[in-house]
Amino acid sequence: QVQAVESGGGLVQAGGSLRLSCAASGRTFRNYDMGWFRQAPGKEREFVTSISWNNGVTYYADSVKGRFTISRDYAKNTVYLQMTSVKPEDTAVYYCAARVSGSIVSTSGYRYWGQGTQVTVSS
């Protein structure tokens, strides 16, 4: 089992940068693809990016491609989301989770969600 705790959120100006962390506990962390999702007020939770457990293959939503970078540190059991050139529309609560089955971009395929970290981008 994996337990995830996100951190690093905050208030940032448009065009700025922020790095989110997802610290995962559990010895099986390295066996899971990990994903970042976000949820803005009044909207559904949406896929942002994911990274595979074995070869580091990454996927990105079109809305963040070229601006966000996902990475993982097995020694620290941590997944990172580096956010650059942020926009007001990036404002949301960001969650990380472990993918257990199914589609990479669907929330239904993920488990062990963290509590989320708020990112607010001011214009």
PDB file of C-alpha atoms in Angstrom:
ATOM      1  CA  GLN A   1       0.000   0.000   0.000  1.00  0.00           C
ATOM      2  CA  VAL A   2       1.086   3.568  -0.699  1.00  0.00           C
ATOM      3  CA  GLN A   3       0.231   6.726   1.174  1.00  0.00           C
ATOM      4  CA  ALA A   4       0.877  10.052  -0.538  1.00  0.00           C
ATOM      5  CA  VAL A   5       1.380  13.516   0.980  1.00  0.00           C
ATOM      6  CA  GLU A   6       1.582  16.552  -1.291  1.00  0.00           C
ATOM      7  CA  SER A   7       3.346  19.796  -0.421  1.00  0.00           C
ATOM      8  CA  GLY A   8       4.819  22.880  -2.046  1.00  0.00           C
ATOM      9  CA  GLY A   9       1.685  24.698  -3.084  1.00  0.00           C
ATOM     10  CA  GLY A  10       1.144  28.396  -2.564  1.00  0.00           C
ATOM     11  CA  LEU A  11       0.512  31.730  -4.204  1.00  0.00           C
ATOM     12  CA  VAL A  12       2.578  32.577  -7.294  1.00  0.00           C
ATOM     13  CA  GLN A  13       2.376  35.289  -9.918  1.00  0.00           C
ATOM     14  CA  ALA A  14       1.597  34.462 -13.509  1.00  0.00           C
ATOM     15  CA  GLY A  15       4.780  33.562 -15.341  1.00  0.00           C
ATOM     16  CA  GLY A  16       6.431  32.290 -12.183  1.00  0.00           C
ATOM     17  CA  SER A  17       7.482  28.840 -11.056  1.00  0.00           C
ATOM     18  CA  LEU A  18       6.605  26.417  -8.305  1.00  0.00           C
ATOM     19  CA  ARG A  19       7.701  22.894  -7.402  1.00  0.00           C
ATOM     20  CA  LEU A  20       5.273  20.468  -5.843  1.00  0.00           C
ATOM     21  CA  SER A  21       6.346  17.346  -3.978  1.00  0.00           C
ATOM     22  CA  CYS A  22       4.526  14.111  -3.353  1.00  0.00           C
ATOM     23  CA  ALA A  23       6.110  12.047  -0.602  1.00  0.00           C
ATOM     24  CA  ALA A  24       4.954   8.465  -0.775  1.00  0.00           C
ATOM     25  CA  SER A  25       5.245   5.969   2.041  1.00  0.00           C
ATOM     26  CA  GLY A  26       5.154   2.226   1.551  1.00  0.00           C
ATOM     27  CA  ARG A  27       7.752  -0.124   0.214  1.00  0.00           C
ATOM     28  CA  THR A  28       5.805  -0.762  -2.992  1.00  0.00           C
ATOM     29  CA  PHE A  29       5.983   2.859  -4.107  1.00  0.00           C
ATOM     30  CA  ARG A  30       8.521   2.028  -6.768  1.00  0.00           C
ATOM     31  CA  ASN A  31       6.145  -0.456  -8.390  1.00  0.00           C
ATOM     32  CA  TYR A  32       3.506   2.114  -9.305  1.00  0.00           C
ATOM     33  CA  ASP A  33       3.139   4.624 -12.053  1.00  0.00           C
ATOM     34  CA  MET A  34       2.475   7.959 -10.343  1.00  0.00           C
ATOM     35  CA  GLY A  35       0.234  10.738 -11.547  1.00  0.00           C
ATOM     36  CA  TRP A  36      -0.615  14.338 -10.788  1.00  0.00           C
ATOM     37  CA  PHE A  37      -4.165  15.600 -11.136  1.00  0.00           C
ATOM     38  CA  ARG A  38      -5.760  18.936 -10.351  1.00  0.00           C
ATOM     39  CA  GLN A  39      -9.196  20.199  -9.467  1.00  0.00           C
ATOM     40  CA  ALA A  40     -10.356  23.772  -9.817  1.00  0.00           C
ATOM     41  CA  PRO A  41     -13.465  25.056  -7.986  1.00  0.00           C
ATOM     42  CA  GLY A  42     -16.620  23.801  -9.625  1.00  0.00           C
ATOM     43  CA  LYS A  43     -14.745  21.552 -12.040  1.00  0.00           C
ATOM     44  CA  GLU A  44     -13.949  17.870 -12.228  1.00  0.00           C
ATOM     45  CA  ARG A  45     -10.559  16.530 -11.276  1.00  0.00           C
ATOM     46  CA  GLU A  46      -8.392  16.407 -14.375  1.00  0.00           C
ATOM     47  CA  PHE A  47      -5.213  14.653 -15.414  1.00  0.00           C
ATOM     48  CA  VAL A  48      -2.029  16.718 -15.468  1.00  0.00           C
ATOM     49  CA  THR A  49       0.869  14.313 -15.893  1.00  0.00           C
ATOM     50  CA  SER A  50       2.162  10.846 -15.044  1.00  0.00           C
ATOM     51  CA  ILE A  51       5.430   8.941 -14.879  1.00  0.00           C
ATOM     52  CA  SER A  52       5.904   5.202 -15.256  1.00  0.00           C
ATOM     53  CA  TRP A  53       7.431   3.087 -12.508  1.00  0.00           C
ATOM     54  CA  ASN A  54       9.977   1.210 -14.552  1.00  0.00           C
ATOM     55  CA  ASN A  55      11.389   3.366 -17.310  1.00  0.00           C
ATOM     56  CA  GLY A  56      10.363   6.918 -16.481  1.00  0.00           C
ATOM     57  CA  VAL A  57       8.064   7.383 -19.460  1.00  0.00           C
ATOM     58  CA  THR A  58       6.017  10.536 -18.973  1.00  0.00           C
ATOM     59  CA  TYR A  59       2.688  11.800 -20.265  1.00  0.00           C
ATOM     60  CA  TYR A  60       1.333  15.338 -20.111  1.00  0.00           C
ATOM     61  CA  ALA A  61      -1.996  17.008 -20.655  1.00  0.00           C
ATOM     62  CA  ASP A  62      -1.871  19.351 -23.629  1.00  0.00           C
ATOM     63  CA  SER A  63      -2.608  22.286 -21.338  1.00  0.00           C
ATOM     64  CA  VAL A  64       0.672  21.867 -19.440  1.00  0.00           C
ATOM     65  CA  LYS A  65       2.966  20.361 -22.054  1.00  0.00           C
ATOM     66  CA  GLY A  66       6.187  22.309 -22.315  1.00  0.00           C
ATOM     67  CA  ARG A  67       5.585  24.096 -19.000  1.00  0.00           C
ATOM     68  CA  PHE A  68       5.352  21.342 -16.378  1.00  0.00           C
ATOM     69  CA  THR A  69       7.816  18.522 -15.710  1.00  0.00           C
ATOM     70  CA  ILE A  70       7.243  15.405 -13.639  1.00  0.00           C
ATOM     71  CA  SER A  71      10.091  13.465 -12.083  1.00  0.00           C
ATOM     72  CA  ARG A  72      10.606  10.898  -9.347  1.00  0.00           C
ATOM     73  CA  ASP A  73      13.328  10.115  -6.836  1.00  0.00           C
ATOM     74  CA  TYR A  74      13.215   6.472  -5.773  1.00  0.00           C
ATOM     75  CA  ALA A  75      15.692   6.988  -2.954  1.00  0.00           C
ATOM     76  CA  LYS A  76      13.441   9.632  -1.409  1.00  0.00           C
ATOM     77  CA  ASN A  77      10.157   7.962  -2.389  1.00  0.00           C
ATOM     78  CA  THR A  78       9.097  11.283  -3.838  1.00  0.00           C
ATOM     79  CA  VAL A  79       7.498  12.484  -7.044  1.00  0.00           C
ATOM     80  CA  TYR A  80       7.915  16.099  -8.113  1.00  0.00           C
ATOM     81  CA  LEU A  81       5.953  18.441 -10.329  1.00  0.00           C
ATOM     82  CA  GLN A  82       7.994  21.373 -11.567  1.00  0.00           C
ATOM     83  CA  MET A  83       5.658  24.104 -12.761  1.00  0.00           C
ATOM     84  CA  THR A  84       6.995  26.964 -14.896  1.00  0.00           C
ATOM     85  CA  SER A  85       5.366  29.796 -16.829  1.00  0.00           C
ATOM     86  CA  VAL A  86       2.269  29.308 -14.713  1.00  0.00           C
ATOM     87  CA  LYS A  87      -1.029  30.828 -15.744  1.00  0.00           C
ATOM     88  CA  PRO A  88      -4.119  31.851 -13.757  1.00  0.00           C
ATOM     89  CA  GLU A  89      -5.926  28.844 -15.237  1.00  0.00           C
ATOM     90  CA  ASP A  90      -3.425  26.581 -13.449  1.00  0.00           C
ATOM     91  CA  THR A  91      -5.078  27.584 -10.164  1.00  0.00           C
ATOM     92  CA  ALA A  92      -6.381  24.405  -8.517  1.00  0.00           C
ATOM     93  CA  VAL A  93      -5.808  21.876  -5.781  1.00  0.00           C
ATOM     94  CA  TYR A  94      -3.123  19.479  -6.999  1.00  0.00           C
ATOM     95  CA  TYR A  95      -3.220  15.815  -6.050  1.00  0.00           C
ATOM     96  CA  CYS A  96      -0.875  12.914  -6.589  1.00  0.00           C
ATOM     97  CA  ALA A  97      -1.883   9.275  -6.679  1.00  0.00           C
ATOM     98  CA  ALA A  98      -0.645   5.841  -7.634  1.00  0.00           C
ATOM     99  CA  ARG A  99      -1.969   4.222 -10.783  1.00  0.00           C
ATOM    100  CA  VAL A 100      -3.251   0.706 -10.205  1.00  0.00           C
ATOM    101  CA  SER A 101      -5.071  -0.066 -13.453  1.00  0.00           C
ATOM    102  CA  GLY A 102      -6.747   1.267 -16.542  1.00  0.00           C
ATOM    103  CA  SER A 103      -6.291   4.521 -18.362  1.00  0.00           C
ATOM    104  CA  ILE A 104      -3.402   6.784 -17.485  1.00  0.00           C
ATOM    105  CA  VAL A 105      -5.564   9.895 -17.712  1.00  0.00           C
ATOM    106  CA  SER A 106      -8.614   8.685 -15.799  1.00  0.00           C
ATOM    107  CA  THR A 107      -9.015   9.166 -12.056  1.00  0.00           C
ATOM    108  CA  SER A 108     -10.690   5.762 -11.862  1.00  0.00           C
ATOM    109  CA  GLY A 109      -7.349   4.070 -12.491  1.00  0.00           C
ATOM    110  CA  TYR A 110      -5.663   5.659  -9.486  1.00  0.00           C
ATOM    111  CA  ARG A 111      -5.622   4.934  -5.782  1.00  0.00           C
ATOM    112  CA  TYR A 112      -3.914   6.177  -2.607  1.00  0.00           C
ATOM    113  CA  TRP A 113      -4.724   9.822  -3.204  1.00  0.00           C
ATOM    114  CA  GLY A 114      -3.074  12.483  -1.096  1.00  0.00           C
ATOM    115  CA  GLN A 115      -4.949  15.332   0.559  1.00  0.00           C
ATOM    116  CA  GLY A 116      -3.893  17.814  -2.111  1.00  0.00           C
ATOM    117  CA  THR A 117      -1.988  21.088  -2.114  1.00  0.00           C
ATOM    118  CA  GLN A 118      -3.468  24.414  -3.216  1.00  0.00           C
ATOM    119  CA  VAL A 119      -1.832  26.349  -6.051  1.00  0.00           C
ATOM    120  CA  THR A 120      -3.080  29.858  -6.723  1.00  0.00           C
ATOM    121  CA  VAL A 121      -1.765  31.865  -9.666  1.00  0.00           C
ATOM    122  CA  SER A 122      -2.404  35.594  -9.607  1.00  0.00           C
ATOM    123  CA  SER A 123      -2.618  37.629 -12.798  1.00  0.00           C
TER     124      SER A 123
END
